[in-house]
Amino acid sequence: MATADLDAAQPCFHSVEGAATAVAHPNIALIKYWGKRDERLVLPRTDSLSMTLDVFPTTTTVRLAPAAEADEVFFNGAPGVGEARKRILSFLDVVRETAGQRERAVVDTRNTVPTGAGLASSASGFAALAVAAAAAFGLDLDVTELSRLARRGSGSASRSIFGGFAIWHAGRGLGPAADLASFAEPVSVGDLDPALVVALLNTGPKAVSSRRAMQRTVDTSPLYRPWADSSTADLAAMREALVKGDLDSVGEIAERNALGMHATMLAARPAVRYLSPATLTVLDTVTQLRRDGVSAYSTMDAGPNVKVLCHRRDASQVADAVRSAASCQVVISGCGPGASLQSGALQR
Ligand code: PMV
């Protein structure tokens, strides 16, 4: 049963009550995941690598509802609607299939980060849901299995099972063997005390979901293949830089990988453009910080918001520069923890 080190005061927390609560944090990819080779199994085309944040946690409770005929979903206390709700229901079907059960469930998920704004809410959301749902349905999963399960909800969620830095292996081929080979795990990091300064430029939902945008990019962008090839080389260089604790190399590789990913989207037909004028203002500010001798590097996901990688000791200076250049709210994050049941940390 236990996927976690359950509190002795609540030894049967999930098995008797059929309910569990989990917390997970978003992660920001330094080597991006962009493009699937299997939509249903969420198998990516390339490996990716991320840092888990210590801000913007998602807390999710899953409670089995044996008498109910349908699942129920609540986002921040309000009934879930639309695509976001549909994704959770499909995910519950995957959990039920894995557990060999048919019971319906009530999902209550609370995000502290704006949803669908390219701030990795789906990573924290599906990591927390995977851990809570696995426990509520009595699945005995280790962290690798939880990472595979979270992947089925949202690819990037596979990495939020882990704290610190994590690599998500693409695996090869298709089918069940490929499914087994595609999971995240922690990566070794040398002497590094990094921060990500998050510039909240626009927290509204994005016009095109990352799922649709990456599919269009793979299908139509002539730049996709070259980027995917260079991303494989970037990942190898990034791992070396992380082991050496070389923040400048880590940052340079992360920035070029992210800009390359956005270039693939700009070349898609029709183009997908998430970057806004405010994004470019922050990019210029970060370039100027580097000219002034501060190690700072930008990365952007499926939205206009910029995350700036720097040494933790420089984070306030970077935050001040970004805030005054873009007149925006700024949040400083360090390396965060992996997903956990509320009553204890994942063990296996
Ligand atoms: O996990 P998804 O489907 O939300 O896709 C995430 C894609 C990026 O955030 C742009 C990159 C990444 O690796 O997280």
mmCIF file of C-alpha atoms and ligand atoms in Angstrom:
data_model
loop_
_atom_site.group_PDB
_atom_site.id
_atom_site.type_symbol
_atom_site.label_atom_id
_atom_site.label_comp_id
_atom_site.label_asym_id
_atom_site.label_seq_id
_atom_site.Cartn_x
_atom_site.Cartn_y
_atom_site.Cartn_z
ATOM 1 C CA MET A 1 0.000 0.000 0.000
ATOM 2 C CA ALA A 2 2.102 2.875 1.198
ATOM 3 C CA THR A 3 3.672 5.114 -1.376
ATOM 4 C CA ALA A 4 4.802 7.317 1.444
ATOM 5 C CA ASP A 5 6.073 7.481 4.954
ATOM 6 C CA LEU A 6 2.666 7.826 6.552
ATOM 7 C CA ASP A 7 2.288 9.529 9.887
ATOM 8 C CA ALA A 8 2.016 6.957 12.668
ATOM 9 C CA ALA A 9 -0.992 8.851 14.033
ATOM 10 C CA GLN A 10 -2.827 8.156 10.764
ATOM 11 C CA PRO A 11 -1.619 4.678 9.874
ATOM 12 C CA CYS A 12 -4.563 3.875 7.610
ATOM 13 C CA PHE A 13 -4.951 7.335 6.162
ATOM 14 C CA HIS A 14 -5.765 6.261 2.635
ATOM 15 C CA SER A 15 -6.737 2.617 2.799
ATOM 16 C CA VAL A 16 -9.567 2.959 5.328
ATOM 17 C CA GLU A 17 -10.894 6.292 4.169
ATOM 18 C CA GLY A 18 -9.959 5.939 0.499
ATOM 19 C CA ALA A 19 -8.671 9.487 0.588
ATOM 20 C CA ALA A 20 -5.266 11.101 0.318
ATOM 21 C CA THR A 21 -3.811 14.589 0.025
ATOM 22 C CA ALA A 22 -0.557 15.338 -1.786
ATOM 23 C CA VAL A 23 1.536 18.439 -2.402
ATOM 24 C CA ALA A 24 3.789 19.058 -5.415
ATOM 25 C CA HIS A 25 5.727 22.015 -6.773
ATOM 26 C CA PRO A 26 6.130 23.166 -10.367
ATOM 27 C CA ASN A 27 9.389 22.584 -12.194
ATOM 28 C CA ILE A 28 11.013 24.725 -14.850
ATOM 29 C CA ALA A 29 12.799 22.924 -17.672
ATOM 30 C CA LEU A 30 16.349 24.051 -18.433
ATOM 31 C CA ILE A 31 16.358 21.592 -21.331
ATOM 32 C CA LYS A 32 12.828 21.696 -22.697
ATOM 33 C CA TYR A 33 10.323 19.008 -23.501
ATOM 34 C CA TRP A 34 8.599 20.068 -26.712
ATOM 35 C CA GLY A 35 6.998 17.417 -28.884
ATOM 36 C CA LYS A 36 5.494 13.976 -28.347
ATOM 37 C CA ARG A 37 5.935 10.781 -30.315
ATOM 38 C CA ASP A 38 2.839 9.213 -28.709
ATOM 39 C CA GLU A 39 -0.064 11.429 -27.640
ATOM 40 C CA ARG A 40 -1.943 8.857 -25.567
ATOM 41 C CA LEU A 41 1.014 7.567 -23.587
ATOM 42 C CA VAL A 42 2.654 11.025 -23.500
ATOM 43 C CA LEU A 43 5.977 9.793 -24.804
ATOM 44 C CA PRO A 44 8.274 12.713 -25.625
ATOM 45 C CA ARG A 45 10.604 13.031 -28.611
ATOM 46 C CA THR A 46 13.555 14.204 -26.535
ATOM 47 C CA ASP A 47 14.934 13.973 -22.997
ATOM 48 C CA SER A 48 14.408 17.041 -20.802
ATOM 49 C CA LEU A 49 15.890 18.362 -17.565
ATOM 50 C CA SER A 50 14.414 20.671 -14.940
ATOM 51 C CA MET A 51 14.698 22.386 -11.592
ATOM 52 C CA THR A 52 11.816 21.989 -9.143
ATOM 53 C CA LEU A 53 10.713 25.229 -7.498
ATOM 54 C CA ASP A 54 10.040 25.928 -3.823
ATOM 55 C CA VAL A 55 7.151 28.319 -4.639
ATOM 56 C CA PHE A 56 3.639 27.900 -6.090
ATOM 57 C CA PRO A 57 2.728 24.463 -4.631
ATOM 58 C CA THR A 58 -0.399 22.581 -5.667
ATOM 59 C CA THR A 59 -2.318 20.678 -2.986
ATOM 60 C CA THR A 60 -4.678 17.959 -4.190
ATOM 61 C CA THR A 61 -7.047 15.658 -2.316
ATOM 62 C CA VAL A 62 -8.535 12.559 -3.917
ATOM 63 C CA ARG A 63 -11.408 10.867 -2.119
ATOM 64 C CA LEU A 64 -13.038 7.693 -3.398
ATOM 65 C CA ALA A 65 -16.807 7.982 -3.826
ATOM 66 C CA PRO A 66 -18.088 4.397 -4.097
ATOM 67 C CA ALA A 67 -21.740 5.459 -4.371
ATOM 68 C CA ALA A 68 -21.162 8.086 -7.064
ATOM 69 C CA GLU A 69 -21.818 7.476 -10.748
ATOM 70 C CA ALA A 70 -19.381 10.114 -12.008
ATOM 71 C CA ASP A 71 -16.141 11.716 -10.913
ATOM 72 C CA GLU A 72 -16.252 15.228 -9.503
ATOM 73 C CA VAL A 73 -13.509 17.822 -9.844
ATOM 74 C CA PHE A 74 -13.014 21.099 -7.971
ATOM 75 C CA PHE A 75 -10.410 23.733 -8.814
ATOM 76 C CA ASN A 76 -9.727 26.057 -5.901
ATOM 77 C CA GLY A 77 -13.142 25.157 -4.476
ATOM 78 C CA ALA A 78 -15.155 25.759 -7.682
ATOM 79 C CA PRO A 79 -16.541 22.950 -9.871
ATOM 80 C CA GLY A 80 -14.084 22.160 -12.678
ATOM 81 C CA VAL A 81 -15.125 22.808 -16.266
ATOM 82 C CA GLY A 82 -13.797 22.440 -19.808
ATOM 83 C CA GLU A 83 -10.541 20.955 -20.981
ATOM 84 C CA ALA A 84 -8.830 21.062 -17.573
ATOM 85 C CA ARG A 85 -11.635 18.960 -16.052
ATOM 86 C CA LYS A 86 -11.575 16.516 -18.978
ATOM 87 C CA ARG A 87 -7.836 15.959 -18.518
ATOM 88 C CA ILE A 88 -8.340 15.073 -14.852
ATOM 89 C CA LEU A 89 -11.146 12.644 -15.674
ATOM 90 C CA SER A 90 -8.986 10.905 -18.306
ATOM 91 C CA PHE A 91 -6.177 10.719 -15.785
ATOM 92 C CA LEU A 92 -8.475 9.090 -13.204
ATOM 93 C CA ASP A 93 -9.339 6.486 -15.868
ATOM 94 C CA VAL A 94 -5.623 5.687 -16.180
ATOM 95 C CA VAL A 95 -5.339 5.318 -12.390
ATOM 96 C CA ARG A 96 -8.440 3.084 -12.248
ATOM 97 C CA GLU A 97 -7.099 0.926 -15.058
ATOM 98 C CA THR A 98 -3.753 0.589 -13.253
ATOM 99 C CA ALA A 99 -5.488 -0.251 -9.970
ATOM 100 C CA GLY A 100 -8.061 -2.585 -11.587
ATOM 101 C CA GLN A 101 -10.846 -0.620 -9.917
ATOM 102 C CA ARG A 102 -14.032 1.099 -11.032
ATOM 103 C CA GLU A 103 -14.830 3.436 -8.140
ATOM 104 C CA ARG A 104 -15.450 7.097 -8.903
ATOM 105 C CA ALA A 105 -13.574 9.818 -7.057
ATOM 106 C CA VAL A 106 -13.802 13.434 -5.946
ATOM 107 C CA VAL A 107 -10.735 15.543 -6.760
ATOM 108 C CA ASP A 108 -10.146 18.822 -4.968
ATOM 109 C CA THR A 109 -7.100 20.657 -6.295
ATOM 110 C CA ARG A 110 -5.742 23.968 -5.086
ATOM 111 C CA ASN A 111 -3.168 25.873 -7.080
ATOM 112 C CA THR A 112 -1.173 28.807 -5.787
ATOM 113 C CA VAL A 113 0.063 29.575 -9.285
ATOM 114 C CA PRO A 114 -2.127 30.905 -12.110
ATOM 115 C CA THR A 115 -3.325 27.931 -14.187
ATOM 116 C CA GLY A 116 -2.512 27.622 -17.884
ATOM 117 C CA ALA A 117 -0.198 30.633 -18.025
ATOM 118 C CA GLY A 118 3.042 28.805 -18.807
ATOM 119 C CA LEU A 119 3.949 28.727 -15.128
ATOM 120 C CA ALA A 120 4.089 24.937 -14.931
ATOM 121 C CA SER A 121 0.781 24.539 -13.081
ATOM 122 C CA SER A 122 0.126 21.296 -14.972
ATOM 123 C CA ALA A 123 3.450 19.904 -13.699
ATOM 124 C CA SER A 124 2.640 20.508 -10.031
ATOM 125 C CA GLY A 125 -1.034 19.695 -10.644
ATOM 126 C CA PHE A 126 -0.574 16.263 -12.178
ATOM 127 C CA ALA A 127 2.319 15.332 -9.881
ATOM 128 C CA ALA A 128 0.141 16.059 -6.831
ATOM 129 C CA LEU A 129 -2.826 14.282 -8.443
ATOM 130 C CA ALA A 130 -0.733 11.207 -9.301
ATOM 131 C CA VAL A 131 0.548 10.862 -5.735
ATOM 132 C CA ALA A 132 -2.858 11.492 -4.118
ATOM 133 C CA ALA A 133 -4.810 9.295 -6.557
ATOM 134 C CA ALA A 134 -2.312 6.418 -6.300
ATOM 135 C CA ALA A 135 -2.626 6.490 -2.513
ATOM 136 C CA ALA A 136 -6.426 6.855 -2.526
ATOM 137 C CA PHE A 137 -6.806 3.890 -4.907
ATOM 138 C CA GLY A 138 -4.373 1.848 -2.775
ATOM 139 C CA LEU A 139 -1.678 1.565 -5.456
ATOM 140 C CA ASP A 140 1.759 0.649 -4.119
ATOM 141 C CA LEU A 141 3.964 2.699 -6.453
ATOM 142 C CA ASP A 142 7.604 3.675 -6.100
ATOM 143 C CA VAL A 143 8.791 7.085 -7.278
ATOM 144 C CA THR A 144 9.691 5.790 -10.755
ATOM 145 C CA GLU A 145 6.209 4.383 -11.179
ATOM 146 C CA LEU A 146 4.694 7.604 -9.836
ATOM 147 C CA SER A 147 6.771 9.575 -12.329
ATOM 148 C CA ARG A 148 5.464 7.415 -15.203
ATOM 149 C CA LEU A 149 1.918 7.831 -13.915
ATOM 150 C CA ALA A 150 2.231 11.632 -13.540
ATOM 151 C CA ARG A 151 3.589 11.734 -17.112
ATOM 152 C CA ARG A 152 0.241 10.446 -18.404
ATOM 153 C CA GLY A 153 -1.449 13.588 -17.056
ATOM 154 C CA SER A 154 1.126 16.074 -18.287
ATOM 155 C CA GLY A 155 4.603 15.257 -19.532
ATOM 156 C CA SER A 156 6.379 17.814 -17.379
ATOM 157 C CA ALA A 157 4.639 16.434 -14.253
ATOM 158 C CA SER A 158 6.899 13.361 -14.437
ATOM 159 C CA ARG A 159 9.751 15.640 -13.259
ATOM 160 C CA SER A 160 7.824 17.275 -10.368
ATOM 161 C CA ILE A 161 7.780 13.964 -8.498
ATOM 162 C CA PHE A 162 11.405 14.846 -7.663
ATOM 163 C CA GLY A 163 12.954 17.789 -5.892
ATOM 164 C CA GLY A 164 16.095 19.600 -7.050
ATOM 165 C CA PHE A 165 17.133 18.787 -10.607
ATOM 166 C CA ALA A 166 15.514 15.947 -12.553
ATOM 167 C CA ILE A 167 15.942 14.411 -15.985
ATOM 168 C CA TRP A 168 12.983 12.908 -17.842
ATOM 169 C CA HIS A 169 14.133 10.092 -20.101
ATOM 170 C CA ALA A 170 12.275 10.000 -23.390
ATOM 171 C CA GLY A 171 12.844 6.255 -23.819
ATOM 172 C CA ARG A 172 12.742 4.791 -27.331
ATOM 173 C CA GLY A 173 10.156 3.338 -29.677
ATOM 174 C CA LEU A 174 6.472 2.914 -28.967
ATOM 175 C CA GLY A 175 4.200 0.645 -26.935
ATOM 176 C CA PRO A 176 4.486 -0.862 -23.456
ATOM 177 C CA ALA A 177 8.313 -1.139 -23.430
ATOM 178 C CA ALA A 178 8.589 2.524 -24.363
ATOM 179 C CA ASP A 179 6.068 3.411 -21.661
ATOM 180 C CA LEU A 180 8.252 1.693 -19.066
ATOM 181 C CA ALA A 181 11.396 3.437 -20.296
ATOM 182 C CA SER A 182 10.001 6.970 -20.042
ATOM 183 C CA PHE A 183 10.266 8.360 -16.502
ATOM 184 C CA ALA A 184 12.136 11.038 -14.580
ATOM 185 C CA GLU A 185 14.866 10.671 -11.971
ATOM 186 C CA PRO A 186 17.119 13.018 -10.005
ATOM 187 C CA VAL A 187 20.397 14.187 -11.563
ATOM 188 C CA SER A 188 23.719 14.812 -9.831
ATOM 189 C CA VAL A 189 24.592 18.397 -9.195
ATOM 190 C CA GLY A 190 27.862 19.816 -7.887
ATOM 191 C CA ASP A 191 28.327 22.868 -5.728
ATOM 192 C CA LEU A 192 25.476 25.069 -6.901
ATOM 193 C CA ASP A 193 23.074 27.342 -5.017
ATOM 194 C CA PRO A 194 20.756 28.514 -7.791
ATOM 195 C CA ALA A 195 17.647 30.659 -7.810
ATOM 196 C CA LEU A 196 15.003 31.164 -10.452
ATOM 197 C CA VAL A 197 13.572 34.666 -10.493
ATOM 198 C CA VAL A 198 10.075 34.391 -11.956
ATOM 199 C CA ALA A 199 8.796 37.500 -13.770
ATOM 200 C CA LEU A 200 4.980 37.399 -13.777
ATOM 201 C CA LEU A 201 4.349 39.363 -16.948
ATOM 202 C CA ASN A 202 0.943 37.979 -17.840
ATOM 203 C CA THR A 203 -0.817 35.408 -15.698
ATOM 204 C CA GLY A 204 -3.895 34.998 -17.895
ATOM 205 C CA PRO A 205 -4.488 31.648 -19.596
ATOM 206 C CA LYS A 206 -2.584 31.140 -22.854
ATOM 207 C CA ALA A 207 -4.367 31.315 -26.200
ATOM 208 C CA VAL A 208 -2.959 27.986 -27.436
ATOM 209 C CA SER A 209 -2.421 25.062 -25.037
ATOM 210 C CA SER A 210 1.079 23.592 -24.892
ATOM 211 C CA ARG A 211 -0.397 20.280 -26.032
ATOM 212 C CA ARG A 212 -1.762 21.783 -29.277
ATOM 213 C CA ALA A 213 1.212 24.068 -29.793
ATOM 214 C CA MET A 214 3.786 21.290 -29.563
ATOM 215 C CA GLN A 215 1.784 19.066 -31.893
ATOM 216 C CA ARG A 216 1.568 21.821 -34.489
ATOM 217 C CA THR A 217 5.284 22.494 -34.122
ATOM 218 C CA VAL A 218 6.205 18.848 -34.665
ATOM 219 C CA ASP A 219 3.848 18.568 -37.633
ATOM 220 C CA THR A 220 4.695 21.782 -39.465
ATOM 221 C CA SER A 221 7.878 23.502 -38.249
ATOM 222 C CA PRO A 222 10.939 23.009 -40.476
ATOM 223 C CA LEU A 223 13.052 23.996 -37.465
ATOM 224 C CA TYR A 224 11.732 21.269 -35.199
ATOM 225 C CA ARG A 225 14.128 18.476 -36.162
ATOM 226 C CA PRO A 226 17.292 20.603 -35.924
ATOM 227 C CA TRP A 227 16.216 21.878 -32.508
ATOM 228 C CA ALA A 228 15.474 18.348 -31.253
ATOM 229 C CA ASP A 229 18.939 17.211 -32.409
ATOM 230 C CA SER A 230 20.639 20.187 -30.761
ATOM 231 C CA SER A 231 18.623 19.603 -27.603
ATOM 232 C CA THR A 232 20.146 16.143 -27.255
ATOM 233 C CA ALA A 233 23.613 17.715 -27.396
ATOM 234 C CA ASP A 234 22.504 20.481 -25.004
ATOM 235 C CA LEU A 235 21.367 17.913 -22.486
ATOM 236 C CA ALA A 236 24.729 16.138 -22.396
ATOM 237 C CA ALA A 237 26.544 19.468 -21.976
ATOM 238 C CA MET A 238 24.067 20.561 -19.301
ATOM 239 C CA ARG A 239 24.645 17.428 -17.232
ATOM 240 C CA GLU A 240 28.393 18.050 -17.269
ATOM 241 C CA ALA A 241 27.915 21.691 -16.308
ATOM 242 C CA LEU A 242 25.610 20.710 -13.431
ATOM 243 C CA VAL A 243 28.115 18.214 -12.049
ATOM 244 C CA LYS A 244 30.801 20.906 -12.169
ATOM 245 C CA GLY A 245 28.471 23.391 -10.478
ATOM 246 C CA ASP A 246 29.153 25.757 -13.390
ATOM 247 C CA LEU A 247 26.137 28.089 -13.311
ATOM 248 C CA ASP A 248 27.301 30.141 -16.307
ATOM 249 C CA SER A 249 27.430 27.085 -18.559
ATOM 250 C CA VAL A 250 24.133 25.775 -17.165
ATOM 251 C CA GLY A 251 22.534 29.167 -17.847
ATOM 252 C CA GLU A 252 23.991 29.600 -21.340
ATOM 253 C CA ILE A 253 22.775 26.158 -22.387
ATOM 254 C CA ALA A 254 19.334 26.700 -20.814
ATOM 255 C CA GLU A 255 18.875 30.068 -22.518
ATOM 256 C CA ARG A 256 19.839 28.828 -25.975
ATOM 257 C CA ASN A 257 17.682 25.720 -25.573
ATOM 258 C CA ALA A 258 14.617 27.808 -24.644
ATOM 259 C CA LEU A 259 15.157 30.374 -27.415
ATOM 260 C CA GLY A 260 15.582 27.502 -29.871
ATOM 261 C CA MET A 261 12.312 25.962 -28.707
ATOM 262 C CA HIS A 262 10.507 29.275 -29.272
ATOM 263 C CA ALA A 263 12.155 29.554 -32.701
ATOM 264 C CA THR A 264 10.622 26.193 -33.656
ATOM 265 C CA MET A 265 7.186 27.547 -32.707
ATOM 266 C CA LEU A 266 7.670 30.803 -34.595
ATOM 267 C CA ALA A 267 8.431 28.718 -37.686
ATOM 268 C CA ALA A 268 5.317 26.543 -37.245
ATOM 269 C CA ARG A 269 2.446 27.011 -39.713
ATOM 270 C CA PRO A 270 0.573 28.940 -38.504
ATOM 271 C CA ALA A 271 3.129 30.354 -36.073
ATOM 272 C CA VAL A 272 2.749 29.971 -32.313
ATOM 273 C CA ARG A 273 4.066 33.012 -30.480
ATOM 274 C CA TYR A 274 4.017 33.055 -26.698
ATOM 275 C CA LEU A 275 6.672 35.755 -26.277
ATOM 276 C CA SER A 276 5.354 39.283 -25.755
ATOM 277 C CA PRO A 277 6.993 42.734 -25.824
ATOM 278 C CA ALA A 278 7.376 42.480 -22.035
ATOM 279 C CA THR A 279 9.198 39.159 -22.501
ATOM 280 C CA LEU A 280 11.722 40.894 -24.774
ATOM 281 C CA THR A 281 12.147 43.692 -22.222
ATOM 282 C CA VAL A 282 13.132 41.104 -19.600
ATOM 283 C CA LEU A 283 15.445 39.321 -22.057
ATOM 284 C CA ASP A 284 17.217 42.647 -22.691
ATOM 285 C CA THR A 285 17.449 43.327 -18.954
ATOM 286 C CA VAL A 286 19.038 39.932 -18.371
ATOM 287 C CA THR A 287 21.549 40.537 -21.177
ATOM 288 C CA GLN A 288 22.426 43.880 -19.568
ATOM 289 C CA LEU A 289 22.843 42.225 -16.158
ATOM 290 C CA ARG A 290 25.385 39.871 -17.737
ATOM 291 C CA ARG A 291 27.251 42.813 -19.281
ATOM 292 C CA ASP A 292 27.362 44.259 -15.766
ATOM 293 C CA GLY A 293 28.979 41.059 -14.503
ATOM 294 C CA VAL A 294 25.941 39.290 -12.986
ATOM 295 C CA SER A 295 25.429 35.657 -13.979
ATOM 296 C CA ALA A 296 21.790 35.664 -15.128
ATOM 297 C CA TYR A 297 20.103 33.621 -17.881
ATOM 298 C CA SER A 298 16.540 33.518 -19.209
ATOM 299 C CA THR A 299 14.162 30.689 -19.955
ATOM 300 C CA MET A 300 10.520 30.810 -21.109
ATOM 301 C CA ASP A 301 7.844 28.150 -21.459
ATOM 302 C CA ALA A 302 4.448 28.117 -23.152
ATOM 303 C CA GLY A 303 3.695 31.696 -22.145
ATOM 304 C CA PRO A 304 5.295 35.147 -21.987
ATOM 305 C CA ASN A 305 6.637 34.838 -18.429
ATOM 306 C CA VAL A 306 10.407 34.721 -17.982
ATOM 307 C CA LYS A 307 12.303 32.729 -15.374
ATOM 308 C CA VAL A 308 15.816 34.001 -14.736
ATOM 309 C CA LEU A 309 18.439 31.556 -13.500
ATOM 310 C CA CYS A 310 21.091 33.106 -11.256
ATOM 311 C CA HIS A 311 23.108 32.484 -8.113
ATOM 312 C CA ARG A 312 20.912 32.738 -5.051
ATOM 313 C CA ARG A 313 23.194 35.470 -3.693
ATOM 314 C CA ASP A 314 22.345 37.631 -6.755
ATOM 315 C CA ALA A 315 18.596 36.893 -6.769
ATOM 316 C CA SER A 316 17.434 40.165 -5.132
ATOM 317 C CA GLN A 317 19.544 42.245 -7.508
ATOM 318 C CA VAL A 318 18.176 40.338 -10.502
ATOM 319 C CA ALA A 319 14.609 40.620 -9.154
ATOM 320 C CA ASP A 320 14.974 44.402 -8.671
ATOM 321 C CA ALA A 321 16.323 44.871 -12.205
ATOM 322 C CA VAL A 322 13.542 42.806 -13.779
ATOM 323 C CA ARG A 323 10.803 44.409 -11.656
ATOM 324 C CA SER A 324 11.808 47.943 -12.539
ATOM 325 C CA ALA A 325 12.365 47.202 -16.258
ATOM 326 C CA ALA A 326 9.058 45.399 -16.816
ATOM 327 C CA SER A 327 6.923 46.882 -13.988
ATOM 328 C CA CYS A 328 5.832 43.401 -13.004
ATOM 329 C CA GLN A 329 5.489 41.204 -9.970
ATOM 330 C CA VAL A 330 8.559 39.035 -9.365
ATOM 331 C CA VAL A 331 8.895 35.889 -7.254
ATOM 332 C CA ILE A 332 12.230 34.367 -6.205
ATOM 333 C CA SER A 333 12.439 30.574 -6.007
ATOM 334 C CA GLY A 334 15.149 28.232 -4.825
ATOM 335 C CA CYS A 335 15.321 24.468 -5.420
ATOM 336 C CA GLY A 336 12.177 22.853 -4.095
ATOM 337 C CA PRO A 337 11.202 19.422 -2.763
ATOM 338 C CA GLY A 338 9.656 16.467 -4.554
ATOM 339 C CA ALA A 339 5.982 15.568 -4.370
ATOM 340 C CA SER A 340 4.775 14.193 -1.059
ATOM 341 C CA LEU A 341 1.709 12.891 0.673
ATOM 342 C CA GLN A 342 0.642 15.510 3.169
ATOM 343 C CA SER A 343 1.295 13.106 5.980
ATOM 344 C CA GLY A 344 4.838 12.247 4.898
ATOM 345 C CA ALA A 345 7.494 12.247 2.204
ATOM 346 C CA LEU A 346 7.739 9.647 -0.537
ATOM 347 C CA GLN A 347 10.194 6.963 0.423
ATOM 348 C CA ARG A 348 10.787 4.398 -2.242
HETATM 349 O O1 PMV B 1 3.780 19.164 -19.632
HETATM 350 P P1 PMV B 1 3.181 20.092 -20.610
HETATM 351 O O2 PMV B 1 2.284 19.397 -21.568
HETATM 352 O O3 PMV B 1 2.500 21.261 -19.930
HETATM 353 O O4 PMV B 1 4.350 20.747 -21.502
HETATM 354 C C1 PMV B 1 5.349 21.531 -20.942
HETATM 355 C C2 PMV B 1 6.154 22.177 -21.980
HETATM 356 C C3 PMV B 1 7.152 23.226 -21.502
HETATM 357 O O5 PMV B 1 6.782 23.751 -20.262
HETATM 358 C C4 PMV B 1 7.161 24.361 -22.523
HETATM 359 C C5 PMV B 1 8.568 22.677 -21.432
HETATM 360 C C6 PMV B 1 8.880 21.750 -20.288
HETATM 361 O O6 PMV B 1 9.736 20.884 -20.481
HETATM 362 O O7 PMV B 1 8.316 21.899 -19.190
#
